[in-house]
Amino acid sequence: MANEEDCRAALGHVAARLGDVDADRFAEHAVERTISCVIPDLGLAYRTRLHAGGLDPFEPDGDPKAAQVRLTMDSDDLVAMARDELNPAKAWAAGRLKIEASIFDLLRLRKLL
């Protein structure tokens, strides 16, 4: 099982990858949203804010259900996705990634990834 440090590094890698998306393309598809990532096997939750300028750093989150987009996955799956060892669509289809968001938010996020 991955630890808290591994998960924070994985989240940082995901944020950096989004930072590599072409700025015009990012601004076209990004709508300001709060995003939480819950890691139940470690009892952790992190929150960030997506906006036209990018993704804010992930911070510990005391109320992840208040976020507009909510992701839930185990620590090992988060690390594997950050390393491109686990495809998010396959993880979702297999039940390893739970996403709670509006259909419109899902379509926008899909275009960014």
XYZ file of N, CA and C in Angstrom:
339
model
N 0.851 -1.185 0.000
C 0.000 0.000 0.000
C 0.893 1.243 0.000
N 0.538 2.190 -0.845
C 1.271 3.461 -0.905
C 1.018 4.242 0.387
N 1.925 5.140 0.713
C 1.759 5.947 1.924
C 1.340 7.373 1.558
N 1.167 8.206 2.582
C 0.715 9.581 2.370
C 1.672 10.368 1.478
N 2.952 10.191 1.686
C 3.953 10.903 0.880
C 3.856 10.499 -0.600
N 3.664 9.205 -0.849
C 3.501 8.721 -2.221
C 2.272 9.352 -2.880
N 1.196 9.453 -2.121
C -0.046 10.018 -2.658
C 0.097 11.504 -2.952
N 0.748 12.231 -2.067
C 0.960 13.663 -2.318
C 1.844 13.862 -3.556
N 2.854 13.026 -3.710
C 3.714 13.112 -4.898
C 2.911 12.784 -6.156
N 2.038 11.785 -6.075
C 1.206 11.411 -7.229
C 0.265 12.549 -7.606
N -0.338 13.188 -6.618
C -1.220 14.325 -6.895
C -0.434 15.479 -7.512
N 0.766 15.701 -7.028
C 1.627 16.735 -7.605
C 1.978 16.418 -9.052
N 2.191 15.147 -9.351
C 2.498 14.736 -10.722
C 1.300 14.974 -11.634
N 0.099 14.667 -11.140
C -1.121 14.903 -11.919
C -1.279 16.402 -12.196
N -1.061 17.223 -11.186
C -1.170 18.674 -11.357
C -0.141 19.178 -12.373
N 1.075 18.651 -12.305
C 2.116 19.059 -13.251
C 1.749 18.642 -14.672
N 1.166 17.463 -14.816
C 0.760 16.999 -16.143
C -0.305 17.909 -16.734
N -1.249 18.345 -15.911
C -2.258 19.287 -16.403
C -1.618 20.627 -16.754
N -0.556 20.984 -16.056
C 0.159 22.217 -16.364
C 0.856 22.168 -17.714
N 1.080 20.961 -18.229
C 1.726 20.800 -19.535
C 0.756 20.904 -20.700
N -0.545 20.921 -20.406
C -1.551 21.048 -21.465
C -1.442 22.447 -22.068
N -1.571 22.530 -23.386
C -1.521 23.816 -24.075
C -2.448 24.817 -23.383
N -1.946 26.000 -23.085
C -2.692 27.004 -22.310
C -4.018 27.383 -22.969
N -4.030 27.542 -24.284
C -5.274 27.897 -24.974
C -6.293 26.770 -24.888
N -5.820 25.543 -25.087
C -6.716 24.382 -24.983
C -7.251 24.254 -23.560
N -6.379 24.446 -22.590
C -6.781 24.347 -21.189
C -7.848 25.392 -20.879
N -7.607 26.634 -21.256
C -8.553 27.713 -20.970
C -9.891 27.481 -21.666
N -9.858 26.855 -22.833
C -11.088 26.580 -23.581
C -11.984 25.583 -22.855
N -11.398 24.597 -22.191
C -12.174 23.520 -21.585
C -12.287 23.608 -20.066
N -11.456 24.398 -19.445
C -11.468 24.472 -17.979
C -12.543 25.437 -17.497
N -13.308 24.972 -16.555
C -14.300 25.790 -15.871
C -13.947 25.709 -14.394
N -14.065 26.800 -13.692
C -13.677 26.789 -12.293
C -14.499 25.773 -11.514
N -13.801 24.834 -10.884
C -14.420 23.782 -10.099
C -13.521 23.430 -8.927
N -14.136 23.036 -7.823
C -13.365 22.452 -6.732
C -13.351 20.945 -6.948
N -12.202 20.342 -6.702
C -12.020 18.905 -6.922
C -11.454 18.298 -5.650
N -12.077 17.216 -5.197
C -11.538 16.497 -4.048
C -11.090 15.114 -4.492
N -10.081 14.612 -3.833
C -9.586 13.260 -4.065
C -9.560 12.564 -2.713
N -10.400 11.553 -2.572
C -10.494 10.801 -1.324
C -9.727 9.496 -1.490
N -8.902 9.201 -0.514
C -8.089 7.979 -0.522
C -8.505 7.174 0.710
N -9.542 6.343 0.575
C -10.136 5.695 1.753
C -9.213 4.728 2.486
N -8.303 4.038 1.788
C -7.462 3.080 2.494
C -6.473 3.757 3.440
N -6.214 5.043 3.231
C -5.343 5.800 4.138
C -6.117 6.793 4.996
N -7.425 6.923 4.736
C -8.232 7.886 5.484
C -7.855 9.326 5.173
N -7.447 9.590 3.926
C -7.006 10.930 3.529
C -7.939 11.527 2.491
N -7.957 12.836 2.436
C -8.687 13.552 1.386
C -7.938 14.840 1.086
N -7.884 15.180 -0.201
C -7.217 16.394 -0.647
C -8.161 17.175 -1.546
N -7.934 18.487 -1.610
C -8.775 19.359 -2.427
C -7.882 20.299 -3.231
N -8.378 20.628 -4.422
C -7.732 21.611 -5.276
C -8.817 22.407 -5.984
N -8.389 23.415 -6.704
C -9.318 24.224 -7.496
C -8.792 24.276 -8.917
N -9.644 23.875 -9.843
C -9.347 23.943 -11.263
C -9.904 25.256 -11.788
N -9.112 25.964 -12.582
C -9.555 27.232 -13.166
C -8.793 27.441 -14.465
N -9.159 28.468 -15.203
C -8.552 28.713 -16.522
C -7.040 28.857 -16.441
N -6.518 29.280 -15.316
C -5.077 29.442 -15.152
C -4.346 28.183 -14.758
N -5.067 27.120 -14.481
C -4.418 25.865 -14.105
C -5.082 25.195 -12.922
N -4.278 24.506 -12.174
C -4.732 23.739 -11.019
C -3.954 24.213 -9.803
N -4.661 24.602 -8.751
C -4.002 25.005 -7.510
C -3.357 23.782 -6.852
N -2.414 23.983 -5.950
C -1.824 22.843 -5.236
C -2.890 22.098 -4.422
N -2.707 20.799 -4.299
C -3.610 19.992 -3.481
C -3.319 20.254 -2.013
N -4.385 20.417 -1.236
C -4.279 20.656 0.204
C -5.161 19.644 0.935
N -4.840 19.292 2.180
C -5.717 18.400 2.941
C -7.136 18.968 2.989
N -8.115 18.083 2.922
C -9.519 18.491 2.848
C -10.316 17.827 3.971
N -10.927 18.653 4.801
C -11.751 18.147 5.896
C -13.175 17.838 5.491
N -13.624 18.328 4.336
C -15.002 18.108 3.888
C -15.025 17.824 2.382
N -14.539 16.638 1.966
C -14.441 16.356 0.535
C -15.791 16.296 -0.186
N -16.872 16.041 0.524
C -18.188 15.964 -0.128
C -18.677 17.318 -0.614
N -18.062 18.399 -0.154
C -18.475 19.740 -0.573
C -17.902 20.115 -1.944
N -16.946 19.353 -2.448
C -16.334 19.660 -3.750
C -17.317 19.382 -4.883
N -17.146 20.094 -5.974
C -18.030 19.932 -7.132
C -17.701 18.672 -7.933
N -16.445 18.266 -7.921
C -16.013 17.024 -8.565
C -15.307 16.210 -7.491
N -15.760 14.977 -7.299
C -15.203 14.137 -6.245
C -14.664 12.835 -6.835
N -13.397 12.565 -6.557
C -12.742 11.336 -7.000
C -12.428 10.497 -5.772
N -12.644 9.204 -5.866
C -12.317 8.291 -4.776
C -11.559 7.112 -5.351
N -10.389 6.822 -4.775
C -9.591 5.677 -5.214
C -8.604 5.304 -4.119
N -8.170 4.060 -4.131
C -7.172 3.619 -3.168
C -5.800 4.188 -3.523
N -4.929 4.211 -2.545
C -3.609 4.832 -2.699
C -2.794 4.205 -3.826
N -2.775 2.890 -3.918
C -1.990 2.236 -4.970
C -2.512 2.602 -6.364
N -3.828 2.713 -6.497
C -4.408 3.077 -7.791
C -4.068 4.520 -8.157
N -4.071 5.411 -7.177
C -3.698 6.806 -7.437
C -2.260 6.883 -7.938
N -1.364 6.196 -7.275
C 0.044 6.203 -7.671
C 0.208 5.588 -9.067
N -0.502 4.492 -9.334
C -0.413 3.847 -10.651
C -0.949 4.758 -11.757
N -2.032 5.479 -11.491
C -2.566 6.401 -12.495
C -1.588 7.541 -12.743
N -0.966 8.058 -11.715
C -0.010 9.155 -11.877
C 1.200 8.708 -12.692
N 1.546 7.429 -12.608
C 2.688 6.887 -13.356
C 2.282 6.369 -14.736
N 1.028 6.579 -15.118
C 0.493 6.075 -16.393
C 0.502 4.556 -16.463
N 0.437 3.898 -15.326
C 0.370 2.440 -15.282
C -1.073 1.953 -15.208
N -2.001 2.863 -14.936
C -3.422 2.533 -14.828
C -4.213 3.591 -15.580
N -4.964 3.154 -16.557
C -5.784 4.054 -17.353
C -7.009 4.463 -16.540
N -7.293 5.779 -16.414
C -8.445 6.216 -15.615
C -9.775 5.633 -16.096
N -9.978 5.522 -17.407
C -11.234 4.973 -17.923
C -11.387 3.503 -17.534
N -10.311 2.742 -17.618
C -10.358 1.331 -17.231
C -10.536 1.194 -15.723
N -9.885 2.068 -14.964
C -10.044 2.034 -13.503
C -11.483 2.338 -13.114
N -12.086 3.311 -13.790
C -13.485 3.649 -13.523
C -14.398 2.478 -13.884
N -14.176 1.877 -15.063
C -15.009 0.754 -15.516
C -14.890 -0.447 -14.580
N -13.726 -0.632 -13.987
C -13.495 -1.752 -13.082
C -13.928 -1.436 -11.651
N -14.376 -0.215 -11.403
C -14.801 0.168 -10.055
C -13.661 0.570 -9.136
N -12.486 0.751 -9.689
C -11.338 1.145 -8.874
C -11.243 2.657 -8.709
N -11.965 3.393 -9.541
C -12.027 4.852 -9.475
C -13.490 5.255 -9.473
N -13.893 5.979 -8.464
C -15.263 6.477 -8.392
C -15.219 7.972 -8.666
N -16.081 8.431 -9.578
C -16.132 9.848 -9.924
C -17.551 10.342 -9.707
N -17.675 11.388 -8.926
C -18.970 12.026 -8.704
C -18.878 13.450 -9.246
N -19.589 13.685 -10.345
C -19.570 14.996 -10.989
C -20.732 15.055 -11.971
N -21.033 16.258 -12.410
C -22.068 16.387 -13.435
C -21.530 15.830 -14.750
N -22.416 15.438 -15.623
C -22.005 14.910 -16.924
C -21.213 15.954 -17.713
N -21.582 17.208 -17.572
C -20.871 18.279 -18.281
C -19.440 18.421 -17.763
N -19.259 18.311 -16.447
C -17.910 18.376 -15.888
C -17.070 17.188 -16.355
N -17.675 16.018 -16.414
C -16.956 14.835 -16.880
C -16.479 15.007 -18.319
N -17.327 15.528 -19.163
C -16.956 15.743 -20.571
C -15.845 16.776 -20.697
N -15.911 17.838 -19.908
C -14.848 18.864 -19.956
C -13.516 18.305 -19.494
N -13.539 17.569 -18.363
C -12.311 17.022 -17.831
C -11.691 16.006 -18.781
N -12.544 15.244 -19.444
C -12.055 14.244 -20.390
C -11.265 14.911 -21.516
N -11.674 16.080 -21.938
C -10.983 16.787 -23.013
C -9.619 17.311 -22.570
N -9.455 17.518 -21.286
C -8.175 18.005 -20.783
C -7.157 16.883 -20.603
N -7.648 15.690 -20.375
C -6.738 14.572 -20.089
C -6.407 13.819 -21.307
